[in-house]
mmCIF file of C-alpha atoms in Angstrom:
data_model
loop_
_atom_site.group_PDB
_atom_site.id
_atom_site.type_symbol
_atom_site.label_atom_id
_atom_site.label_comp_id
_atom_site.label_asym_id
_atom_site.label_seq_id
_atom_site.Cartn_x
_atom_site.Cartn_y
_atom_site.Cartn_z
ATOM 1 C CA MET I 1 317.653 148.790 -47.303
ATOM 2 C CA LYS I 2 321.369 149.445 -47.830
ATOM 3 C CA LYS I 3 321.489 151.618 -44.692
ATOM 4 C CA LEU I 4 319.821 148.830 -42.678
ATOM 5 C CA LEU I 5 322.381 146.276 -43.886
ATOM 6 C CA VAL I 6 325.249 148.632 -43.021
ATOM 7 C CA LEU I 7 323.760 149.194 -39.554
ATOM 8 C CA ILE I 8 323.366 145.443 -38.965
ATOM 9 C CA PHE I 9 326.985 144.917 -40.065
ATOM 10 C CA ILE I 10 328.279 147.694 -37.761
ATOM 11 C CA PHE I 11 326.188 146.351 -34.886
ATOM 12 C CA SER I 12 327.380 142.774 -35.486
ATOM 13 C CA VAL I 13 331.058 143.721 -35.640
ATOM 14 C CA SER I 14 330.738 146.017 -32.639
ATOM 15 C CA PHE I 15 328.837 143.401 -30.632
ATOM 16 C CA SER I 16 331.284 140.625 -31.492
ATOM 17 C CA LEU I 17 334.416 142.658 -30.818
ATOM 18 C CA TYR I 18 333.312 144.276 -27.597
ATOM 19 C CA SER I 19 331.535 141.456 -25.766
ATOM 20 C CA GLN I 20 333.054 138.725 -23.658
ATOM 21 C CA ALA I 21 331.894 135.147 -23.391
ATOM 22 C CA ASN I 22 332.788 135.014 -19.686
ATOM 23 C CA MET I 23 330.479 137.971 -19.061
ATOM 24 C CA ASP I 24 332.752 139.735 -16.556
ATOM 25 C CA GLY I 25 332.094 143.208 -17.901
ATOM 26 C CA PHE I 26 331.532 144.731 -21.299
ATOM 27 C CA GLY I 27 334.188 144.533 -23.984
ATOM 28 C CA SER I 28 337.615 145.389 -22.662
ATOM 29 C CA VAL I 29 336.293 146.947 -19.453
ATOM 30 C CA LYS I 30 335.519 144.989 -16.319
ATOM 31 C CA TRP I 31 332.757 145.516 -13.808
ATOM 32 C CA GLY I 32 334.020 147.715 -10.999
ATOM 33 C CA ASN I 33 336.525 149.623 -13.161
ATOM 34 C CA SER I 34 336.808 153.326 -12.393
ATOM 35 C CA ILE I 35 335.539 155.901 -14.861
ATOM 36 C CA GLU I 36 339.158 156.712 -15.779
ATOM 37 C CA GLU I 37 339.901 153.046 -16.529
ATOM 38 C CA VAL I 38 336.735 152.755 -18.621
ATOM 39 C CA LYS I 39 337.607 155.832 -20.696
ATOM 40 C CA GLY I 40 340.529 153.883 -22.169
ATOM 41 C CA GLY I 41 338.371 150.942 -23.256
ATOM 42 C CA ILE I 42 335.106 152.433 -24.439
ATOM 43 C CA VAL I 43 333.457 151.711 -27.744
ATOM 44 C CA GLY I 44 333.193 154.739 -30.029
ATOM 45 C CA LYS I 45 333.892 158.366 -29.191
ATOM 46 C CA ILE I 46 332.914 160.001 -25.881
ATOM 47 C CA TYR I 47 330.368 162.756 -26.297
ATOM 48 C CA TYR I 48 329.263 163.189 -22.671
ATOM 49 C CA THR I 49 330.511 162.420 -19.174
ATOM 50 C CA ASP I 50 329.879 163.886 -15.751
ATOM 51 C CA ASP I 51 333.117 162.210 -14.524
ATOM 52 C CA LYS I 52 331.263 160.448 -11.684
ATOM 53 C CA LYS I 53 328.130 158.577 -12.739
ATOM 54 C CA VAL I 54 327.884 158.321 -16.516
ATOM 55 C CA LEU I 55 329.949 158.176 -19.685
ATOM 56 C CA ILE I 56 328.196 158.164 -23.082
ATOM 57 C CA SER I 57 329.877 157.339 -26.374
ATOM 58 C CA LYS I 58 328.744 156.886 -29.964
ATOM 59 C CA ASP I 59 329.935 154.663 -32.766
ATOM 60 C CA GLY I 60 327.886 155.546 -35.835
ATOM 61 C CA ASP I 61 324.195 155.046 -34.984
ATOM 62 C CA ILE I 62 325.006 153.007 -31.872
ATOM 63 C CA GLU I 63 325.071 154.722 -28.465
ATOM 64 C CA TYR I 64 326.815 153.239 -25.420
ATOM 65 C CA LEU I 65 325.887 154.471 -21.948
ATOM 66 C CA TYR I 66 328.346 153.356 -19.257
ATOM 67 C CA GLY I 67 326.762 153.745 -15.818
ATOM 68 C CA PHE I 68 328.727 153.905 -12.566
ATOM 69 C CA PHE I 69 327.877 153.260 -8.922
ATOM 70 C CA TYR I 70 328.974 156.406 -7.148
ATOM 71 C CA ILE I 71 328.521 157.240 -3.489
ATOM 72 C CA GLY I 72 328.806 161.004 -3.157
ATOM 73 C CA PRO I 73 330.635 162.916 -0.443
ATOM 74 C CA TYR I 74 327.333 163.412 1.412
ATOM 75 C CA ALA I 75 327.440 159.706 2.267
ATOM 76 C CA LYS I 76 331.004 159.583 3.621
ATOM 77 C CA ASN I 77 329.787 158.930 7.142
ATOM 78 C CA ALA I 78 326.997 156.563 6.109
ATOM 79 C CA GLU I 79 327.526 153.046 7.395
ATOM 80 C CA LEU I 80 327.359 150.538 4.553
ATOM 81 C CA PRO I 81 325.780 147.133 5.259
ATOM 82 C CA SER I 82 327.971 144.453 6.810
ATOM 83 C CA GLU I 83 327.944 142.436 3.561
ATOM 84 C CA ASP I 84 330.253 145.079 2.112
ATOM 85 C CA THR I 85 333.686 143.437 2.266
ATOM 86 C CA ARG I 86 335.682 146.172 0.576
ATOM 87 C CA GLU I 87 338.781 146.915 2.681
ATOM 88 C CA ASN I 88 338.682 150.676 2.272
ATOM 89 C CA LYS I 89 335.206 152.189 2.334
ATOM 90 C CA THR I 90 336.639 155.698 1.931
ATOM 91 C CA GLU I 91 338.040 154.671 -1.464
ATOM 92 C CA GLN I 92 334.630 153.319 -2.441
ATOM 93 C CA VAL I 93 333.084 156.678 -1.558
ATOM 94 C CA LYS I 94 335.570 158.583 -3.740
ATOM 95 C CA ASN I 95 335.558 156.320 -6.794
ATOM 96 C CA SER I 96 332.929 155.523 -9.345
ATOM 97 C CA ARG I 97 332.712 151.861 -10.344
ATOM 98 C CA LEU I 98 331.320 150.506 -13.617
ATOM 99 C CA PHE I 99 327.928 148.980 -12.860
ATOM 100 C CA TYR I 100 326.093 148.670 -16.182
ATOM 101 C CA VAL I 101 326.290 149.350 -19.902
ATOM 102 C CA SER I 102 323.271 150.180 -22.052
ATOM 103 C CA VAL I 103 323.596 149.811 -25.836
ATOM 104 C CA LYS I 104 321.018 151.664 -27.972
ATOM 105 C CA PHE I 105 320.626 151.435 -31.743
ATOM 106 C CA PRO I 106 317.932 151.932 -34.413
ATOM 107 C CA TYR I 107 315.306 149.173 -34.534
ATOM 108 C CA LEU I 108 316.611 145.804 -35.699
ATOM 109 C CA ALA I 109 314.638 142.588 -36.055
ATOM 110 C CA MET I 110 314.564 140.783 -32.703
ATOM 111 C CA SER I 111 315.557 137.466 -34.286
ATOM 112 C CA ASP I 112 318.738 138.959 -35.807
ATOM 113 C CA VAL I 113 319.853 140.545 -32.535
ATOM 114 C CA LYS I 114 318.969 137.435 -30.507
ATOM 115 C CA LYS I 115 320.962 135.248 -32.893
ATOM 116 C CA LYS I 116 324.080 137.438 -32.462
ATOM 117 C CA ILE I 117 323.764 137.360 -28.675
ATOM 118 C CA GLU I 118 323.284 133.574 -28.670
ATOM 119 C CA GLU I 119 326.418 133.120 -30.789
ATOM 120 C CA ILE I 120 328.395 134.664 -27.938
ATOM 121 C CA TYR I 121 326.487 133.762 -24.751
ATOM 122 C CA GLY I 122 324.500 130.680 -25.738
ATOM 123 C CA PRO I 123 320.759 130.203 -25.314
ATOM 124 C CA ALA I 124 318.729 132.700 -23.292
ATOM 125 C CA THR I 125 318.128 131.777 -19.663
ATOM 126 C CA GLY I 126 314.727 133.464 -19.420
ATOM 127 C CA GLU I 127 312.192 135.633 -21.137
ATOM 128 C CA ASP I 128 309.045 137.603 -20.472
ATOM 129 C CA MET I 129 307.343 138.230 -23.813
ATOM 130 C CA LYS I 130 303.734 139.041 -24.668
ATOM 131 C CA ASP I 131 302.356 140.453 -27.905
ATOM 132 C CA ASN I 132 305.843 140.789 -29.422
ATOM 133 C CA LYS I 133 307.202 142.917 -26.565
ATOM 134 C CA GLY I 134 309.061 142.306 -23.346
ATOM 135 C CA ALA I 135 312.542 141.130 -22.474
ATOM 136 C CA ILE I 136 314.884 138.195 -23.084
ATOM 137 C CA VAL I 137 317.597 137.496 -20.500
ATOM 138 C CA TRP I 138 321.035 135.846 -20.473
ATOM 139 C CA ASP I 139 322.266 135.244 -16.947
ATOM 140 C CA SER I 140 325.723 134.208 -15.789
ATOM 141 C CA GLU I 141 327.570 134.167 -12.490
ATOM 142 C CA LYS I 142 328.709 137.812 -12.783
ATOM 143 C CA THR I 143 326.538 139.455 -15.442
ATOM 144 C CA THR I 144 322.945 139.742 -16.554
ATOM 145 C CA VAL I 145 322.197 140.727 -20.173
ATOM 146 C CA ILE I 146 318.709 141.983 -21.006
ATOM 147 C CA MET I 147 317.532 142.433 -24.592
ATOM 148 C CA TRP I 148 314.462 144.686 -24.681
ATOM 149 C CA VAL I 149 311.856 143.908 -27.335
ATOM 150 C CA ASP I 150 309.235 146.300 -28.720
ATOM 151 C CA ASN I 151 306.215 145.576 -30.881
ATOM 152 C CA TYR I 152 306.577 147.613 -34.070
ATOM 153 C CA GLU I 153 304.104 147.070 -36.886
ATOM 154 C CA LYS I 154 303.007 143.842 -35.130
ATOM 155 C CA LYS I 155 306.541 142.398 -35.256
ATOM 156 C CA PRO I 156 309.222 142.097 -32.527
ATOM 157 C CA PHE I 157 312.105 144.549 -32.819
ATOM 158 C CA CYS I 158 315.013 145.414 -30.557
ATOM 159 C CA MET I 159 316.751 148.743 -30.018
ATOM 160 C CA LYS I 160 318.340 148.366 -26.579
ATOM 161 C CA ILE I 161 320.444 145.847 -24.662
ATOM 162 C CA ASN I 162 321.489 146.261 -21.019
ATOM 163 C CA TYR I 163 324.470 144.586 -19.332
ATOM 164 C CA PHE I 164 324.521 144.612 -15.493
ATOM 165 C CA SER I 165 327.076 143.554 -12.887
ATOM 166 C CA LYS I 166 325.254 141.234 -10.477
ATOM 167 C CA GLU I 167 327.713 141.902 -7.645
ATOM 168 C CA ILE I 168 327.495 145.677 -7.875
ATOM 169 C CA ALA I 169 323.692 145.470 -8.302
ATOM 170 C CA LYS I 170 323.609 143.827 -4.868
ATOM 171 C CA GLU I 171 325.744 146.662 -3.462
ATOM 172 C CA VAL I 172 323.383 149.233 -5.009
ATOM 173 C CA ASN I 173 320.454 147.432 -3.382
ATOM 174 C CA ASP I 174 322.284 147.359 -0.026
ATOM 175 C CA TYR I 175 323.112 151.056 -0.364
ATOM 176 C CA GLN I 176 319.429 151.761 -0.937
ATOM 177 C CA ASN I 177 318.833 150.312 2.540
ATOM 178 C CA VAL I 178 321.280 152.878 3.941
ATOM 179 C CA ILE I 179 319.747 155.958 2.341
ATOM 180 C CA PHE I 180 316.025 155.082 2.669
ATOM 181 C CA ASN I 181 314.109 154.063 5.779
ATOM 182 C CA SER I 182 311.937 150.902 5.767
ATOM 183 C CA ASN I 183 308.706 152.814 5.002
ATOM 184 C CA GLU I 184 310.345 154.573 2.034
ATOM 185 C CA ILE I 185 311.707 151.243 0.746
ATOM 186 C CA GLU I 186 308.204 149.712 0.839
ATOM 187 C CA ILE I 187 306.856 152.665 -1.174
ATOM 188 C CA LEU I 188 309.659 152.255 -3.722
ATOM 189 C CA LYS I 189 308.814 148.540 -4.050
ATOM 190 C CA ARG I 190 305.154 149.342 -4.687
ATOM 191 C CA LEU I 191 306.290 151.789 -7.360
ATOM 192 C CA SER I 192 308.486 149.007 -8.865
ATOM 193 C CA LEU I 193 311.659 151.062 -8.318
#
C-alpha cells in the first residue's frame, strides 16, 4: 500500500509539473521541437535514443517515450503534399520533430488518473468505454490526450497516457499518402493502421 501511495504521489507531481494547460506540447517541450531540443527538457533520465525517431526516459516507475516524425534520407526527393507549408523541405527531411509523448506507469485507479488530468485540462471531450476498458480523450486546438483504460479484476485501471500533436499527425497522414499508393492505403485502412 505504501508503494502505491508513493507511486501516486510521484505520478501526480510529475504530471502536474510537466503538463501544460494550453496543450502545446508536453511539459517544457513543444510539438515540433528537434530531438536535441527535447533532450534538454525531458522528464527523468534518458535510457534509450536512436537520435532520429525515439527518446525514452525513466523517472522512478514512470516511463516517457518521446516519438518524433522523421523523414529519412531515402525520401529526400519525395514530393510532400501541397498542404505542407514549411519553407525548407530539405530541413524537414534532416530533422526529427516531436510528434507524441507516451507516459507509462504501473496500474493506477482510472478515477485517480482522470481526476488529475481534469484538474489540468478540464472535463474530457470524449470517451469510448465498455466493460471498464477503452479510452478517454481530451482534445484541444493543438493536442489530443488519450488515457487508456484496462479492465483489471473487473475494475477500470490506467497505465498509459498518450499526448499527440494534431498538426504533425496531419503531416504524418499526408506523408503516408506519399509513400503508399491508393491500393496500399485502402489495405492499411481495413487493417485499422
